[in-house]
Amino acid sequence: MREVTFLEAIRLAMWEEMERDPNVFIIGEDIGRMGGAFGVTTGFLERFGPDRVIDAPISETAIIAVAVGAAAAGKRGIAEMQFIDFISYGFDQVVNVAGTWLYRSGGKTPIPIVVRGPSGGYVGGSLYHSQQFEAWFFHTPGVKVVQPAFPDDAYGLMKAAIRDNNPVVFYEHKYLYRRIKGPIPDASEDYIVRLGEARIRRYGSDITVVTYGAMVHFALEAAQRLEKEGISLEVIDLRTIKPLDMETILESVRKTSKVLIVYEAPKTGGVGAEISARITEQAFEWLDAPIMRVAAKDAFVPFAEPLEKFVLPSVDDIVFAARELAAY
Amino acid sequence: MAVAVIMPELGESIVEGTIVRWLKQEGDSVQEDEPIVEIMTDKVNTELPAPASGVLQKILAPANATVKVGQELALIATASESAAATAEPPAAPAPVSAPPPVEAVGFYGGGEEPAPVATPAPAPAAPTRSDGQTRSATGQPFISPVVSKIAREHGISHEELLTIPGTGVGGRVTRKDIEAYIAQRKAAPKPAPAPAPAPAPQPVAAPQPAPATQPVAPREGEEIIPLVGMRKVIAEHLTKSYQTAVHVTTVIQVDVSKLVEFRERNKESFQQQYGVRLTYTPFFVKACTDALLEFPMMNATLQDDQIIVRHYVHMGVAVALGEQGEEGLIVPVIRDAHKKSLIDIARELEDIAKRARNKSISVAEVQGATFTLTNPGSYGALIGTPIINHPQTAILGTYAIVKQPIVVNDMIAIRPMMNLCLSYDHRLIDGMYAGRFLQRIKRAIESFEFFK
Amino acid sequence: MGVARRTTLGSTRTRRKNGQQTAIAYHERLEKSDLLEIYRRLWFARIFDEALYDAKKKGRLRRGNVYGSRGQEAIQVGTTYPLRPDDFVSPIHRDMPVFVFRGMTPEQVMCQIWGKANAPTRGKDSWSHMGDMSLGIVHSTSMLGSTIAVACGVLWAQRLDGRRDRVLVAYTGEGATATGPFHEGLNFAAVHKLPLIVVVENNQYAYSTPVELEVPTETVADRAKGYGIPGYCIDGNDVLEVYNTTCAALEHARAGNGPVLIECVTYRLQGHADHDETRARQYRPVEEIELWEKRDPLPRYRQYLLKTGLFSEDELPEPPPDIVERIQKAIEYAISSPDPEPHTALEDIYDESAGVSR
């Protein structure tokens, strides 16, 4: 076992996969000589060389397209978005080129790529360095979406995502990069976390909390506070947003009959809305209260601290919502 | 053989056009590629060429008519057999007017051109389940879905539910409250009222009221079973059906030798290739569906004084529940059967029958049928008089296959024979129509052109 | 509703000024059999186009647009003839014959056009949105320009395999050179000296938009200067000039000198697609269309062949009847092929063969 930060876990996963499979390469801005804006690819250029660690021009379309085209020709590309917000430049490549390629080639040409980058707020990153628009890709067929919350999951899911034969958009919450530390298995264990499997991070009996990313940590903190008030939260860390693990969610709903979905993205049309709809469709008779959501306001993430605090969800928001739900 | 002039797709996102004028009249001779009609769309004014040489036999869309892409505009009689086009029905409009007569073709077009994509007929909206769980204006407490479910499972009536102390918002009974109540009740049992042995998903959304009459004490040799649950619902439904439609049953005999032979020869490869057990039912579904498109009154429904004719088929297929059929009858629906292939239908049948039997079928899947198919032959019945599934207009029963001596070409032959019994509502259907409908199905099964 | 309005345009467009010309006459090493094959391929491309227009008009093809390439055959033939079997091509909607020149059968292409179950895309996508990586044909989408960026990835994979000599010929229209992905792709390729040949088929119109509203420079080839790569502007209706320029570009690229841009000046004799025939004669001056009809690459090449004295008239039929028959057969095959089953619309969305996902 090794005790590492969230960021280090991701770095090790990519390193080990590039060692294991010579077809894996990575392309992004400032990832080679500088080791990446956050240092995620420190040492990669020296170890793997410029053909497998490409310092790209400011061309997110080209960065993703190179990964896509190489994947079509048998490689496994990792495309780093310096901030996942910039994926919007290469949106077409993800949604219309990568996502559809398998579909329109009679199943013959899979596109194994991972488009990854730092996401999320709470760091004063403002409009274009704080986004959580995973709903865009949640809504797109042919693309998978992953957002781990703990180092062991980040490690295992990155390995699985690289081995998966489909385009995976991998969100790494920057707030967690260096703040969270945890144990991960040794390289020799070849540990992977399968996509599409949620994990219960805290067992409870009163309310099912479905969440992912940084919000998992917020929910766990809220759970600790509420325990003292006699309210027991069960916290489900989705880990993979798409494919969605409804089985784990529904099993918990049948236990508690009350659901609180927590997500950092703007509330309207977010992933939580779909989860809510599915629970209603598939477990209506198990509900003892309406399904509630705590999410960011329908706004962009502003710069000034009081503004950012207002828009993004807080631990207090989760506590208040849980109290109301428990009393319903 | 006539060649049709078809309205082409004249531009991206063009779905219809208007006939400006015909450049040729009925009876005129036309050459291939010669312009014969002028069409206007919102992007283009175009002259359409004749697809073949011959005589302009019939103009189907007159000047100023609005026509949809793929619609037949005219027929050209050619001198020789032409394989260029076949008569295609126009895209399905709103179900008000009667359709033009369609030539009886094989069930699978085979080597012919693909049919134009018809605009999907408006499917009846699957109603969301309503247990009447809203808070009423008189301030009756709110009963949540899970509380209602637990109450039902433990035979707690609505009246009893109101006596349980509630700790939820507005004094409502929460899940915890009712669970606590049940636990405490177990410790000190009270005489339970008549149980409601209903399976969890109900085919018909109906509440479960307590029996209206006082329970009668049984005499010697007698046993009292309350009429509740599924049985009660079925009883009510059939009473309504029988008292509303004027039932007539007519019978026809069908030689199913080709069907039986096909199944014997192919059931293994079917299982292998499609993962589906091959029964006779999909063939009857297909034959019935095709016949219903041709005899749409069979597929209609009477509401007040309006006959609603439907040009789409949602086929209800009756499935008996319980080992000996003692748990009643449920009718899952294959929606848009007219759009589905035989294999699709076979797959869907296997799936919904399985789920009906293990009670994991949803409310939406047993609603909206336009016609019902039932199979009393599966338990050996030879002939029967099935009851129509209200508010449909007819029901077809398939009966036991029995080898019989029959006359073929003035000689005795032994053939497996099956009776088809059609009960229909005489308010809408007359004998001859019913007879022709049955003949259509008979022809389809006997000629067995399912895989042309 | 209304009839399309006639637009008034500037003067009749004539051929652009030539840029660099190739010094070496590579075509002189072609044998008689090569010259004849080139002739036959030109005719294949022409008949392919005519047969599809005819099928659409007669209602034998009901669904999907036909994007004609009449007049652009010399580009399709001249750029593919000198390629090796293991080179790549990335064709777009006006390059349908390229699929056949690079190894797909006419049957496969027709089944694709008819959206049949046995099409390369199984009926999932239309027209040129297909490919076959095993034949080196890269699939494309409607997102113009994106193929140039994706081409960089395909070539990067070859680099990782130590095959820097494998070239990719990517086709694009002059309008698509205005897109972001075109720029980002060519920029990347030039920076990393990838063996990418960009063939710009400047047929003067992007739908109804004339080239002067797409490209601010005098020629499209001028854009090459921005990437520090060679840019040729040639007569796209002269199949041998196209052939020669392609050979020069291939040498340059295979030697590791980076990408080349070849602008083939030609003209789109028909509408943008079959539904655009009437309008295309309204938003363009008819004299302009007629001028370019006289520059038809097929009779031009035929005259050249006759002048060489290597061929008699009889050896050069117009059209070669066996090709007409072949294409018709392929169309009949497609028409009689089965439609895809409805439920297959949900297939091939994910590939779960890696076994690492639910």
PDB file of N, CA and C in Angstrom, chain A residues 101 104-105, chain C residues 48 52 64-69 76 89-100 104 108-115 119-121 124-132 137-144 147 171 201 272:
ATOM      1  N   TRP A 101     -17.909   7.323 -33.654  1.00  0.00           N
ATOM      2  CA  TRP A 101     -17.095   6.537 -34.575  1.00  0.00           C
ATOM      3  C   TRP A 101     -17.429   5.047 -34.525  1.00  0.00           C
ATOM      4  N   ARG A 104     -20.802   4.428 -36.238  1.00  0.00           N
ATOM      5  CA  ARG A 104     -20.906   4.549 -37.681  1.00  0.00           C
ATOM      6  C   ARG A 104     -19.832   3.763 -38.424  1.00  0.00           C
ATOM      7  N   SER A 105     -19.245   2.800 -37.725  1.00  0.00           N
ATOM      8  CA  SER A 105     -18.298   1.949 -38.437  1.00  0.00           C
ATOM      9  C   SER A 105     -18.703   0.485 -38.273  1.00  0.00           C
TER      10      SER A 105
ATOM     11  N   PHE C  48     -20.558   6.803 -62.012  1.00  0.00           N
ATOM     12  CA  PHE C  48     -21.034   6.676 -60.628  1.00  0.00           C
ATOM     13  C   PHE C  48     -21.968   7.841 -60.313  1.00  0.00           C
ATOM     14  N   LEU C  52     -26.233   7.698 -59.915  1.00  0.00           N
ATOM     15  CA  LEU C  52     -26.907   8.041 -58.661  1.00  0.00           C
ATOM     16  C   LEU C  52     -27.917   9.164 -58.857  1.00  0.00           C
ATOM     17  N   GLY C  64     -31.894  10.413 -48.434  1.00  0.00           N
ATOM     18  CA  GLY C  64     -30.514  10.886 -48.424  1.00  0.00           C
ATOM     19  C   GLY C  64     -30.205  11.693 -49.664  1.00  0.00           C
ATOM     20  N   ASN C  65     -29.223  12.590 -49.534  1.00  0.00           N
ATOM     21  CA  ASN C  65     -28.858  13.446 -50.652  1.00  0.00           C
ATOM     22  C   ASN C  65     -27.776  12.812 -51.506  1.00  0.00           C
ATOM     23  N   VAL C  66     -27.747  13.204 -52.799  1.00  0.00           N
ATOM     24  CA  VAL C  66     -26.656  12.808 -53.693  1.00  0.00           C
ATOM     25  C   VAL C  66     -25.794  14.042 -53.898  1.00  0.00           C
ATOM     26  N   TYR C  67     -24.545  13.959 -53.485  1.00  0.00           N
ATOM     27  CA  TYR C  67     -23.629  15.094 -53.661  1.00  0.00           C
ATOM     28  C   TYR C  67     -22.795  14.839 -54.909  1.00  0.00           C
ATOM     29  N   GLY C  68     -23.138  15.517 -55.988  1.00  0.00           N
ATOM     30  CA  GLY C  68     -22.489  15.235 -57.262  1.00  0.00           C
ATOM     31  C   GLY C  68     -21.061  15.757 -57.296  1.00  0.00           C
ATOM     32  N   SER C  69     -20.221  15.052 -58.050  1.00  0.00           N
ATOM     33  CA  SER C  69     -18.848  15.514 -58.222  1.00  0.00           C
ATOM     34  C   SER C  69     -18.504  15.606 -59.696  1.00  0.00           C
ATOM     35  N   GLN C  76      -9.984  13.255 -58.099  1.00  0.00           N
ATOM     36  CA  GLN C  76     -10.154  11.966 -57.421  1.00  0.00           C
ATOM     37  C   GLN C  76      -9.176  10.931 -57.976  1.00  0.00           C
ATOM     38  N   VAL C  89      -6.139   7.535 -46.894  1.00  0.00           N
ATOM     39  CA  VAL C  89      -6.897   8.639 -47.487  1.00  0.00           C
ATOM     40  C   VAL C  89      -8.005   9.027 -46.514  1.00  0.00           C
ATOM     41  N   SER C  90      -8.381  10.301 -46.556  1.00  0.00           N
ATOM     42  CA  SER C  90      -9.519  10.756 -45.750  1.00  0.00           C
ATOM     43  C   SER C  90     -10.451  11.523 -46.685  1.00  0.00           C
ATOM     44  N   PRO C  91     -11.346  10.789 -47.370  1.00  0.00           N
ATOM     45  CA  PRO C  91     -12.205  11.438 -48.364  1.00  0.00           C
ATOM     46  C   PRO C  91     -13.427  12.077 -47.727  1.00  0.00           C
ATOM     47  N   ILE C  92     -14.004  13.062 -48.425  1.00  0.00           N
ATOM     48  CA  ILE C  92     -15.250  13.659 -47.929  1.00  0.00           C
ATOM     49  C   ILE C  92     -16.357  13.489 -48.962  1.00  0.00           C
ATOM     50  N   HIS C  93     -17.433  14.261 -48.818  1.00  0.00           N
ATOM     51  CA  HIS C  93     -18.661  13.920 -49.532  1.00  0.00           C
ATOM     52  C   HIS C  93     -18.578  14.017 -51.052  1.00  0.00           C
ATOM     53  N   ARG C  94     -17.600  14.736 -51.567  1.00  0.00           N
ATOM     54  CA  ARG C  94     -17.524  14.811 -53.021  1.00  0.00           C
ATOM     55  C   ARG C  94     -16.426  13.902 -53.575  1.00  0.00           C
ATOM     56  N   ASP C  95     -16.028  12.911 -52.781  1.00  0.00           N
ATOM     57  CA  ASP C  95     -14.943  12.021 -53.208  1.00  0.00           C
ATOM     58  C   ASP C  95     -15.370  10.560 -53.194  1.00  0.00           C
ATOM     59  N   MET C  96     -16.634  10.296 -53.434  1.00  0.00           N
ATOM     60  CA  MET C  96     -17.106   8.917 -53.324  1.00  0.00           C
ATOM     61  C   MET C  96     -16.282   7.909 -54.125  1.00  0.00           C
ATOM     62  N   PRO C  97     -15.894   8.198 -55.367  1.00  0.00           N
ATOM     63  CA  PRO C  97     -15.124   7.194 -56.120  1.00  0.00           C
ATOM     64  C   PRO C  97     -13.801   6.835 -55.440  1.00  0.00           C
ATOM     65  N   VAL C  98     -13.281   7.725 -54.603  1.00  0.00           N
ATOM     66  CA  VAL C  98     -12.007   7.430 -53.917  1.00  0.00           C
ATOM     67  C   VAL C  98     -12.142   6.170 -53.062  1.00  0.00           C
ATOM     68  N   PHE C  99     -13.324   5.978 -52.469  1.00  0.00           N
ATOM     69  CA  PHE C  99     -13.522   4.775 -51.651  1.00  0.00           C
ATOM     70  C   PHE C  99     -13.278   3.518 -52.479  1.00  0.00           C
ATOM     71  N   VAL C 100     -13.755   3.538 -53.724  1.00  0.00           N
ATOM     72  CA  VAL C 100     -13.580   2.368 -54.583  1.00  0.00           C
ATOM     73  C   VAL C 100     -12.130   2.272 -55.053  1.00  0.00           C
ATOM     74  N   MET C 104     -12.615  -0.374 -51.457  1.00  0.00           N
ATOM     75  CA  MET C 104     -13.994  -0.793 -51.143  1.00  0.00           C
ATOM     76  C   MET C 104     -14.639  -1.241 -52.447  1.00  0.00           C
ATOM     77  N   GLN C 108     -20.377  -2.253 -51.719  1.00  0.00           N
ATOM     78  CA  GLN C 108     -20.342  -1.697 -50.366  1.00  0.00           C
ATOM     79  C   GLN C 108     -20.743  -0.231 -50.382  1.00  0.00           C
ATOM     80  N   VAL C 109     -20.222   0.499 -51.367  1.00  0.00           N
ATOM     81  CA  VAL C 109     -20.523   1.930 -51.427  1.00  0.00           C
ATOM     82  C   VAL C 109     -22.014   2.142 -51.697  1.00  0.00           C
ATOM     83  N   MET C 110     -22.574   1.358 -52.598  1.00  0.00           N
ATOM     84  CA  MET C 110     -24.000   1.520 -52.894  1.00  0.00           C
ATOM     85  C   MET C 110     -24.869   1.126 -51.703  1.00  0.00           C
ATOM     86  N   CYS C 111     -24.508   0.069 -51.020  1.00  0.00           N
ATOM     87  CA  CYS C 111     -25.286  -0.326 -49.830  1.00  0.00           C
ATOM     88  C   CYS C 111     -25.245   0.790 -48.785  1.00  0.00           C
ATOM     89  N   GLN C 112     -24.120   1.463 -48.708  1.00  0.00           N
ATOM     90  CA  GLN C 112     -24.001   2.585 -47.781  1.00  0.00           C
ATOM     91  C   GLN C 112     -24.952   3.695 -48.192  1.00  0.00           C
ATOM     92  N   ILE C 113     -24.986   3.984 -49.485  1.00  0.00           N
ATOM     93  CA  ILE C 113     -25.839   5.064 -49.971  1.00  0.00           C
ATOM     94  C   ILE C 113     -27.314   4.725 -49.761  1.00  0.00           C
ATOM     95  N   TRP C 114     -27.621   3.456 -49.902  1.00  0.00           N
ATOM     96  CA  TRP C 114     -29.015   3.040 -49.715  1.00  0.00           C
ATOM     97  C   TRP C 114     -29.353   2.730 -48.255  1.00  0.00           C
ATOM     98  N   GLY C 115     -28.380   2.892 -47.373  1.00  0.00           N
ATOM     99  CA  GLY C 115     -28.651   2.711 -45.946  1.00  0.00           C
ATOM    100  C   GLY C 115     -29.046   1.298 -45.568  1.00  0.00           C
ATOM    101  N   ALA C 119     -24.338  -2.410 -45.145  1.00  0.00           N
ATOM    102  CA  ALA C 119     -23.458  -1.283 -45.482  1.00  0.00           C
ATOM    103  C   ALA C 119     -22.310  -1.226 -44.475  1.00  0.00           C
ATOM    104  N   PRO C 120     -21.205  -0.557 -44.833  1.00  0.00           N
ATOM    105  CA  PRO C 120     -20.105  -0.437 -43.869  1.00  0.00           C
ATOM    106  C   PRO C 120     -20.540   0.194 -42.547  1.00  0.00           C
ATOM    107  N   THR C 121     -21.500   1.097 -42.576  1.00  0.00           N
ATOM    108  CA  THR C 121     -21.946   1.681 -41.314  1.00  0.00           C
ATOM    109  C   THR C 121     -23.218   1.021 -40.819  1.00  0.00           C
ATOM    110  N   LYS C 124     -26.150   3.182 -40.223  1.00  0.00           N
ATOM    111  CA  LYS C 124     -26.149   4.177 -39.165  1.00  0.00           C
ATOM    112  C   LYS C 124     -25.811   5.574 -39.670  1.00  0.00           C
ATOM    113  N   ASP C 125     -24.997   5.683 -40.693  1.00  0.00           N
ATOM    114  CA  ASP C 125     -24.649   7.006 -41.207  1.00  0.00           C
ATOM    115  C   ASP C 125     -24.721   6.947 -42.724  1.00  0.00           C
ATOM    116  N   SER C 126     -24.708   8.138 -43.328  1.00  0.00           N
ATOM    117  CA  SER C 126     -25.042   8.207 -44.749  1.00  0.00           C
ATOM    118  C   SER C 126     -23.845   8.536 -45.611  1.00  0.00           C
ATOM    119  N   TRP C 127     -24.021   8.343 -46.908  1.00  0.00           N
ATOM    120  CA  TRP C 127     -23.122   8.801 -47.945  1.00  0.00           C
ATOM    121  C   TRP C 127     -21.649   8.518 -47.621  1.00  0.00           C
ATOM    122  N   SER C 128     -20.831   9.549 -47.558  1.00  0.00           N
ATOM    123  CA  SER C 128     -19.390   9.331 -47.408  1.00  0.00           C
ATOM    124  C   SER C 128     -18.951   9.136 -45.966  1.00  0.00           C
ATOM    125  N   HIS C 129     -19.893   9.136 -45.035  1.00  0.00           N
ATOM    126  CA  HIS C 129     -19.513   9.000 -43.629  1.00  0.00           C
ATOM    127  C   HIS C 129     -19.261   7.549 -43.302  1.00  0.00           C
ATOM    128  N   MET C 130     -18.244   7.003 -43.895  1.00  0.00           N
ATOM    129  CA  MET C 130     -17.877   5.611 -43.686  1.00  0.00           C
ATOM    130  C   MET C 130     -16.376   5.513 -43.880  1.00  0.00           C
ATOM    131  N   GLY C 131     -15.849   4.344 -43.595  1.00  0.00           N
ATOM    132  CA  GLY C 131     -14.414   4.167 -43.791  1.00  0.00           C
ATOM    133  C   GLY C 131     -14.041   2.734 -43.521  1.00  0.00           C
ATOM    134  N   ASP C 132     -12.769   2.476 -43.544  1.00  0.00           N
ATOM    135  CA  ASP C 132     -12.258   1.134 -43.244  1.00  0.00           C
ATOM    136  C   ASP C 132     -10.779   1.287 -42.934  1.00  0.00           C
ATOM    137  N   ILE C 137      -8.723   3.812 -45.172  1.00  0.00           N
ATOM    138  CA  ILE C 137      -9.709   4.852 -45.482  1.00  0.00           C
ATOM    139  C   ILE C 137     -10.261   5.350 -44.156  1.00  0.00           C
ATOM    140  N   VAL C 138     -10.000   6.619 -43.846  1.00  0.00           N
ATOM    141  CA  VAL C 138     -10.398   7.149 -42.545  1.00  0.00           C
ATOM    142  C   VAL C 138     -11.842   7.639 -42.615  1.00  0.00           C
ATOM    143  N   HIS C 139     -12.655   7.237 -41.643  1.00  0.00           N
ATOM    144  CA  HIS C 139     -14.057   7.645 -41.608  1.00  0.00           C
ATOM    145  C   HIS C 139     -14.158   9.149 -41.384  1.00  0.00           C
ATOM    146  N   SER C 140     -15.226   9.754 -41.898  1.00  0.00           N
ATOM    147  CA  SER C 140     -15.418  11.193 -41.681  1.00  0.00           C
ATOM    148  C   SER C 140     -16.837  11.469 -41.197  1.00  0.00           C
ATOM    149  N   THR C 141     -17.089  12.718 -40.824  1.00  0.00           N
ATOM    150  CA  THR C 141     -18.412  13.140 -40.363  1.00  0.00           C
ATOM    151  C   THR C 141     -18.802  14.382 -41.150  1.00  0.00           C
ATOM    152  N   SER C 142     -19.926  15.015 -40.753  1.00  0.00           N
ATOM    153  CA  SER C 142     -20.342  16.244 -41.420  1.00  0.00           C
ATOM    154  C   SER C 142     -19.572  17.453 -40.933  1.00  0.00           C
ATOM    155  N   MET C 143     -18.758  17.254 -39.889  1.00  0.00           N
ATOM    156  CA  MET C 143     -18.105  18.408 -39.282  1.00  0.00           C
ATOM    157  C   MET C 143     -16.866  18.765 -40.107  1.00  0.00           C
ATOM    158  N   LEU C 144     -17.075  19.670 -41.075  1.00  0.00           N
ATOM    159  CA  LEU C 144     -16.026  19.999 -42.027  1.00  0.00           C
ATOM    160  C   LEU C 144     -14.777  20.525 -41.344  1.00  0.00           C
ATOM    161  N   THR C 147     -11.631  16.503 -40.215  1.00  0.00           N
ATOM    162  CA  THR C 147     -10.823  15.407 -40.750  1.00  0.00           C
ATOM    163  C   THR C 147      -9.344  15.768 -40.789  1.00  0.00           C
ATOM    164  N   TYR C 171      -8.773  15.109 -48.045  1.00  0.00           N
ATOM    165  CA  TYR C 171      -9.483  15.981 -48.975  1.00  0.00           C
ATOM    166  C   TYR C 171     -10.305  17.007 -48.213  1.00  0.00           C
ATOM    167  N   GLU C 201     -10.029  20.809 -52.822  1.00  0.00           N
ATOM    168  CA  GLU C 201     -10.774  20.796 -54.088  1.00  0.00           C
ATOM    169  C   GLU C 201     -11.511  22.129 -54.171  1.00  0.00           C
ATOM    170  N   HIS C 272     -25.116  21.851 -55.085  1.00  0.00           N
ATOM    171  CA  HIS C 272     -24.440  21.325 -53.887  1.00  0.00           C
ATOM    172  C   HIS C 272     -24.851  19.875 -53.671  1.00  0.00           C
TER     173      HIS C 272
END
